[in-house]
Short mmCIF file of N, CA and C in Angstrom, two decimals:
data_model
loop_
_atom_site.label_atom_id
_atom_site.label_comp_id
_atom_site.label_asym_id
_atom_site.label_seq_id
_atom_site.Cartn_x
_atom_site.Cartn_y
_atom_site.Cartn_z
N MET A 9 -11.66 -17.92 0.09
CA MET A 9 -10.79 -18.15 -0.89
C MET A 9 -9.38 -18.72 -0.41
N ARG A 10 -8.66 -19.68 -1.15
CA ARG A 10 -7.53 -20.14 -0.62
C ARG A 10 -6.43 -19.34 -1.43
N ARG A 11 -5.14 -19.09 -0.61
CA ARG A 11 -4.24 -18.46 -1.46
C ARG A 11 -2.91 -19.48 -0.97
N ARG A 12 -2.23 -19.77 -2.00
CA ARG A 12 -1.02 -20.40 -1.83
C ARG A 12 0.23 -19.71 -2.39
N ARG A 13 1.27 -19.38 -1.40
CA ARG A 13 2.36 -18.59 -1.79
C ARG A 13 3.66 -19.21 -1.55
N ARG A 14 4.64 -18.86 -2.32
CA ARG A 14 6.05 -19.49 -2.10
C ARG A 14 6.84 -18.59 -1.15
N ARG A 15 7.45 -19.05 -0.02
CA ARG A 15 8.20 -18.26 0.72
C ARG A 15 9.59 -17.99 0.09
N LEU A 16 9.91 -16.63 0.37
CA LEU A 16 11.17 -16.11 -0.25
C LEU A 16 12.33 -16.65 0.39
N ASP A 17 12.25 -16.81 1.78
CA ASP A 17 13.31 -17.28 2.40
C ASP A 17 13.39 -18.73 2.28
N GLN A 18 12.62 -19.55 1.97
CA GLN A 18 12.76 -20.89 1.67
C GLN A 18 11.90 -21.29 0.37
N PRO A 19 12.43 -21.20 -0.70
CA PRO A 19 11.81 -21.09 -2.12
C PRO A 19 10.97 -22.46 -2.40
N LYS A 20 11.37 -23.55 -1.75
CA LYS A 20 10.76 -24.78 -1.97
C LYS A 20 9.59 -25.05 -1.03
N ARG A 21 9.41 -24.12 0.01
CA ARG A 21 8.14 -24.37 0.81
C ARG A 21 7.08 -23.27 0.48
N PHE A 22 5.90 -23.67 0.68
CA PHE A 22 4.64 -22.83 0.21
C PHE A 22 3.84 -22.80 1.62
N THR A 23 3.05 -21.80 1.77
CA THR A 23 2.29 -21.52 2.93
C THR A 23 0.80 -21.42 2.27
N THR A 24 -0.12 -21.95 2.83
CA THR A 24 -1.55 -21.97 2.42
C THR A 24 -2.38 -21.10 3.33
N GLU A 25 -3.04 -20.09 2.96
CA GLU A 25 -4.07 -19.18 3.89
C GLU A 25 -5.34 -19.07 3.36
N THR A 26 -6.24 -19.17 4.16
CA THR A 26 -7.64 -19.20 3.81
C THR A 26 -8.16 -17.68 4.18
N VAL A 27 -8.71 -17.08 3.20
CA VAL A 27 -9.13 -15.68 3.34
C VAL A 27 -10.64 -15.48 3.05
N TYR A 28 -11.37 -14.80 3.98
CA TYR A 28 -12.81 -14.83 3.85
C TYR A 28 -13.08 -13.28 3.57
N ALA A 29 -14.09 -13.06 2.44
CA ALA A 29 -14.35 -11.96 2.19
C ALA A 29 -16.05 -11.85 2.23
N ILE A 30 -16.41 -10.47 2.37
CA ILE A 30 -17.86 -10.34 2.53
C ILE A 30 -18.34 -9.54 1.41
N THR A 31 -19.35 -9.94 0.92
CA THR A 31 -20.12 -9.23 -0.19
C THR A 31 -21.46 -9.32 -0.06
N ASP A 32 -22.10 -8.27 -0.84
CA ASP A 32 -23.64 -8.36 -0.75
C ASP A 32 -24.29 -9.21 -1.96
N LEU A 33 -23.37 -9.66 -2.87
CA LEU A 33 -23.97 -10.41 -3.93
C LEU A 33 -24.37 -11.59 -3.66
N ARG A 34 -25.27 -11.98 -4.41
CA ARG A 34 -25.77 -13.49 -4.25
C ARG A 34 -24.93 -14.58 -4.84
N VAL A 35 -24.99 -15.85 -4.67
CA VAL A 35 -24.09 -16.77 -4.93
C VAL A 35 -24.12 -16.89 -6.46
N HIS A 36 -25.06 -16.73 -7.22
CA HIS A 36 -25.12 -16.88 -8.68
C HIS A 36 -24.33 -15.57 -9.16
N GLN A 37 -24.30 -14.44 -8.46
CA GLN A 37 -23.94 -13.23 -9.00
C GLN A 37 -22.25 -13.30 -8.78
N ALA A 38 -21.89 -13.92 -7.74
CA ALA A 38 -20.45 -13.79 -7.28
C ALA A 38 -19.53 -14.78 -8.27
N LYS A 39 -19.06 -14.37 -9.20
CA LYS A 39 -18.22 -15.26 -9.89
C LYS A 39 -16.76 -15.23 -9.44
N PRO A 40 -16.16 -16.46 -9.33
CA PRO A 40 -14.83 -16.54 -8.76
C PRO A 40 -13.77 -15.58 -9.30
N ALA A 41 -13.85 -15.53 -10.69
CA ALA A 41 -12.86 -14.53 -11.25
C ALA A 41 -12.98 -13.17 -10.83
N GLN A 42 -14.16 -12.78 -10.83
CA GLN A 42 -14.52 -11.40 -10.42
C GLN A 42 -14.13 -11.18 -8.96
N LEU A 43 -14.39 -12.10 -8.04
CA LEU A 43 -14.02 -11.99 -6.66
C LEU A 43 -12.48 -11.78 -6.60
N ALA A 44 -11.79 -12.68 -7.35
CA ALA A 44 -10.52 -12.60 -7.21
C ALA A 44 -9.93 -11.38 -7.70
N ALA A 45 -10.40 -10.66 -8.75
CA ALA A 45 -9.88 -9.57 -9.34
C ALA A 45 -10.23 -8.42 -8.24
N TRP A 46 -11.35 -8.36 -7.56
CA TRP A 46 -11.73 -7.35 -6.59
C TRP A 46 -10.64 -7.44 -5.41
N ILE A 47 -10.41 -8.76 -5.03
CA ILE A 47 -9.54 -8.88 -3.93
C ILE A 47 -7.91 -8.35 -4.34
N ARG A 48 -7.57 -8.53 -5.56
CA ARG A 48 -6.25 -8.35 -6.03
C ARG A 48 -6.17 -6.82 -6.11
N ASP A 49 -7.48 -6.00 -6.70
CA ASP A 49 -7.42 -4.77 -6.54
C ASP A 49 -7.34 -4.03 -5.24
N HIS A 50 -7.89 -4.76 -4.32
CA HIS A 50 -7.80 -4.25 -2.87
C HIS A 50 -6.30 -4.25 -2.32
N TRP A 51 -5.69 -5.32 -2.71
CA TRP A 51 -4.20 -5.45 -2.36
C TRP A 51 -3.31 -4.58 -3.08
N SER A 52 -3.72 -4.15 -4.34
CA SER A 52 -3.02 -3.22 -5.22
C SER A 52 -2.95 -1.95 -4.45
N ILE A 53 -4.23 -1.62 -3.97
CA ILE A 53 -4.13 -0.30 -3.16
C ILE A 53 -3.48 -0.36 -2.02
N GLU A 54 -3.57 -1.48 -1.18
CA GLU A 54 -2.66 -1.64 0.04
C GLU A 54 -1.21 -1.38 -0.27
N ASN A 55 -0.81 -2.13 -1.25
CA ASN A 55 0.58 -1.90 -1.55
C ASN A 55 1.08 -0.69 -2.11
N LYS A 56 0.27 -0.02 -2.81
CA LYS A 56 0.64 1.41 -3.45
C LYS A 56 0.63 2.51 -2.33
N VAL A 57 -0.05 2.36 -1.31
CA VAL A 57 -0.26 3.56 -0.41
C VAL A 57 -0.03 3.06 1.10
N HIS A 58 -0.67 2.03 1.52
CA HIS A 58 -0.58 1.71 3.11
C HIS A 58 0.85 1.13 3.27
N TRP A 59 1.36 0.39 2.40
CA TRP A 59 2.58 -0.38 2.58
C TRP A 59 3.67 0.80 2.48
N VAL A 60 3.54 1.81 1.74
CA VAL A 60 4.67 2.92 1.48
C VAL A 60 4.48 3.72 2.86
N ARG A 61 3.30 3.92 3.29
CA ARG A 61 3.08 4.71 4.68
C ARG A 61 3.67 3.92 5.77
N ASP A 62 3.57 2.65 5.86
CA ASP A 62 4.04 1.73 6.74
C ASP A 62 5.57 1.72 6.83
N VAL A 63 6.16 1.35 5.55
CA VAL A 63 7.46 1.20 5.56
C VAL A 63 8.29 2.44 5.22
N THR A 64 8.15 3.11 4.31
CA THR A 64 9.03 4.31 3.92
C THR A 64 8.69 5.40 4.86
N TYR A 65 7.59 5.59 5.31
CA TYR A 65 7.31 6.71 6.30
C TYR A 65 7.39 6.43 7.69
N ASP A 66 7.40 4.92 8.06
CA ASP A 66 7.60 4.44 9.35
C ASP A 66 6.41 4.89 10.17
N GLU A 67 5.19 4.97 9.62
CA GLU A 67 4.02 5.50 10.15
C GLU A 67 3.68 4.94 11.53
N ASP A 68 4.00 3.45 11.70
CA ASP A 68 3.63 2.78 12.98
C ASP A 68 4.28 3.29 14.13
N ARG A 69 5.46 3.93 13.87
CA ARG A 69 6.26 4.42 15.19
C ARG A 69 6.23 6.08 15.28
N SER A 70 5.29 6.53 14.53
CA SER A 70 5.01 7.90 14.70
C SER A 70 4.66 8.31 16.32
N GLN A 71 5.08 9.38 16.72
CA GLN A 71 4.86 9.93 18.01
C GLN A 71 3.82 10.71 18.11
N ILE A 72 3.22 11.23 16.85
CA ILE A 72 1.84 11.89 16.83
C ILE A 72 0.74 11.19 17.15
N ARG A 73 0.12 11.50 18.27
CA ARG A 73 -1.08 10.56 18.83
C ARG A 73 -2.00 11.47 19.35
N THR A 74 -2.19 12.80 19.45
CA THR A 74 -3.24 13.41 20.06
C THR A 74 -3.86 14.25 19.00
N GLY A 75 -5.25 14.68 19.43
CA GLY A 75 -5.99 15.67 18.47
C GLY A 75 -6.10 15.07 16.95
N THR A 76 -6.03 16.01 16.28
CA THR A 76 -6.07 15.72 14.60
C THR A 76 -4.71 15.34 14.06
N GLY A 77 -3.85 15.59 14.85
CA GLY A 77 -2.37 15.10 14.54
C GLY A 77 -2.14 14.09 13.63
N PRO A 78 -2.58 12.83 14.17
CA PRO A 78 -2.60 11.63 13.10
C PRO A 78 -3.28 11.81 11.92
N GLU A 79 -4.31 12.32 11.77
CA GLU A 79 -5.02 12.37 10.69
C GLU A 79 -4.50 13.45 9.63
N VAL A 80 -4.09 14.55 10.14
CA VAL A 80 -3.28 15.63 9.33
C VAL A 80 -1.95 14.97 8.80
N MET A 81 -1.20 14.16 9.54
CA MET A 81 0.02 13.65 9.01
C MET A 81 -0.37 12.65 8.03
N ALA A 82 -1.31 11.90 8.11
CA ALA A 82 -1.94 10.79 7.09
C ALA A 82 -2.19 11.50 5.79
N VAL A 83 -2.90 12.78 5.94
CA VAL A 83 -3.13 13.56 4.67
C VAL A 83 -1.87 13.89 4.02
N LEU A 84 -0.83 14.50 4.72
CA LEU A 84 0.33 14.99 4.11
C LEU A 84 1.02 13.88 3.66
N ARG A 85 1.20 12.66 4.29
CA ARG A 85 1.79 11.43 3.80
C ARG A 85 1.17 11.18 2.26
N ASN A 86 -0.17 11.08 2.46
CA ASN A 86 -0.84 10.65 1.10
C ASN A 86 -0.69 11.50 0.03
N THR A 87 -0.54 13.09 0.28
CA THR A 87 -0.50 14.01 -0.65
C THR A 87 0.99 13.98 -1.27
N ALA A 88 1.94 13.63 -0.50
CA ALA A 88 3.30 13.38 -0.93
C ALA A 88 3.27 12.15 -1.78
N ILE A 89 2.94 11.13 -1.40
CA ILE A 89 2.60 9.78 -2.13
C ILE A 89 2.24 9.97 -3.50
N GLY A 90 0.95 10.64 -3.43
CA GLY A 90 0.19 10.95 -4.68
C GLY A 90 0.75 12.13 -5.74
N ALA A 91 1.58 13.09 -5.23
CA ALA A 91 2.19 14.01 -5.95
C ALA A 91 3.44 13.32 -6.64
N LEU A 92 4.08 12.40 -5.97
CA LEU A 92 5.26 11.68 -6.46
C LEU A 92 4.70 10.73 -7.63
N ARG A 93 3.74 10.00 -7.28
CA ARG A 93 3.18 9.15 -8.23
C ARG A 93 2.61 9.58 -9.54
N LEU A 94 2.11 10.87 -9.36
CA LEU A 94 1.59 11.60 -10.53
C LEU A 94 2.72 12.05 -11.54
N THR A 95 3.91 12.22 -11.12
CA THR A 95 5.08 12.51 -11.75
C THR A 95 5.74 11.24 -12.39
N GLY A 96 5.26 10.11 -11.95
CA GLY A 96 5.88 8.93 -12.55
C GLY A 96 6.87 8.18 -11.51
N VAL A 97 6.88 8.55 -10.38
CA VAL A 97 7.93 8.00 -9.55
C VAL A 97 7.42 6.66 -9.16
N THR A 98 8.28 5.69 -9.07
CA THR A 98 7.94 4.43 -8.46
C THR A 98 8.60 4.06 -7.36
N ASN A 99 9.74 4.65 -7.08
CA ASN A 99 10.40 4.39 -5.70
C ASN A 99 10.34 5.66 -4.79
N ILE A 100 9.18 5.61 -3.89
CA ILE A 100 8.90 6.82 -3.03
C ILE A 100 10.24 7.06 -2.19
N ALA A 101 10.78 6.10 -1.72
CA ALA A 101 11.85 6.35 -0.66
C ALA A 101 13.02 7.26 -1.39
N ALA A 102 13.34 6.74 -2.61
CA ALA A 102 14.63 7.45 -3.27
C ALA A 102 14.05 8.93 -3.74
N ALA A 103 12.66 8.91 -3.94
CA ALA A 103 12.28 10.43 -4.41
C ALA A 103 12.20 11.29 -3.22
N ASN A 104 11.87 10.61 -2.01
CA ASN A 104 12.08 11.55 -0.80
C ASN A 104 13.37 12.04 -0.41
N ARG A 105 14.40 11.14 -0.78
CA ARG A 105 15.79 11.62 -0.63
C ARG A 105 16.25 12.59 -1.49
N HIS A 106 15.75 12.32 -2.79
CA HIS A 106 16.07 13.49 -3.78
C HIS A 106 15.50 14.78 -3.43
N HIS A 107 14.35 14.87 -3.08
CA HIS A 107 13.43 16.05 -2.79
C HIS A 107 14.03 16.70 -1.43
N ALA A 108 14.51 15.87 -0.50
CA ALA A 108 15.08 16.14 0.81
C ALA A 108 16.43 17.05 0.48
N ARG A 109 17.12 16.87 -0.36
CA ARG A 109 18.47 17.28 -0.54
C ARG A 109 18.41 18.75 -1.11
N ASP A 110 17.22 19.27 -1.59
CA ASP A 110 17.13 20.67 -2.08
C ASP A 110 15.79 21.28 -1.73
N SER A 111 15.60 22.21 -1.05
CA SER A 111 14.25 22.66 -0.50
C SER A 111 13.38 23.11 -1.77
N THR A 112 13.79 23.63 -2.82
CA THR A 112 13.21 23.99 -3.87
C THR A 112 12.45 22.98 -4.70
N ARG A 113 13.02 21.70 -4.36
CA ARG A 113 12.41 20.44 -5.39
C ARG A 113 10.99 20.12 -5.11
N PRO A 114 10.69 20.14 -3.76
CA PRO A 114 9.25 19.94 -3.49
C PRO A 114 8.31 21.00 -4.11
N LEU A 115 8.70 22.14 -4.03
CA LEU A 115 7.93 23.19 -4.44
C LEU A 115 7.91 23.14 -5.87
N ALA A 116 8.80 22.85 -6.68
CA ALA A 116 8.88 22.68 -8.14
C ALA A 116 7.89 21.56 -8.58
N LEU A 117 7.87 20.45 -7.58
CA LEU A 117 7.06 19.47 -8.01
C LEU A 117 5.58 19.99 -8.26
N PHE A 118 5.20 20.95 -7.41
CA PHE A 118 3.95 21.45 -7.50
C PHE A 118 3.75 22.52 -8.35
N GLY A 119 4.81 22.99 -9.00
CA GLY A 119 4.81 24.02 -9.91
C GLY A 119 4.92 25.45 -9.27
N ILE A 120 5.38 25.40 -7.94
CA ILE A 120 5.61 26.65 -7.13
C ILE A 120 7.12 26.96 -7.18
N THR A 121 7.41 28.04 -7.73
CA THR A 121 8.84 28.49 -7.60
C THR A 121 8.98 29.92 -7.01
#
């Protein structure tokens, strides 16, 4: 699949990228529109969860590297993201700041008072 996107820093320039995907569908089953939708869905998940973990939680610079610590922290981050999303939050960073200001707010989010 070929993607063409406009650069934000140089709006008149475009970059083209070839992306390869693997599927178990046969050629006659793999309709281009359906493949494109699946790829977009994948990036939707990537943007909603992984990008937030990478940028908002700065996960790549985490010092937790031994035992089950990294997995536990990933679960905690995903739980926080999921809980905030369930309440309609779209800006996770702003919601984190809001909840960090008062220790009762995160508990109230889960109905614990």
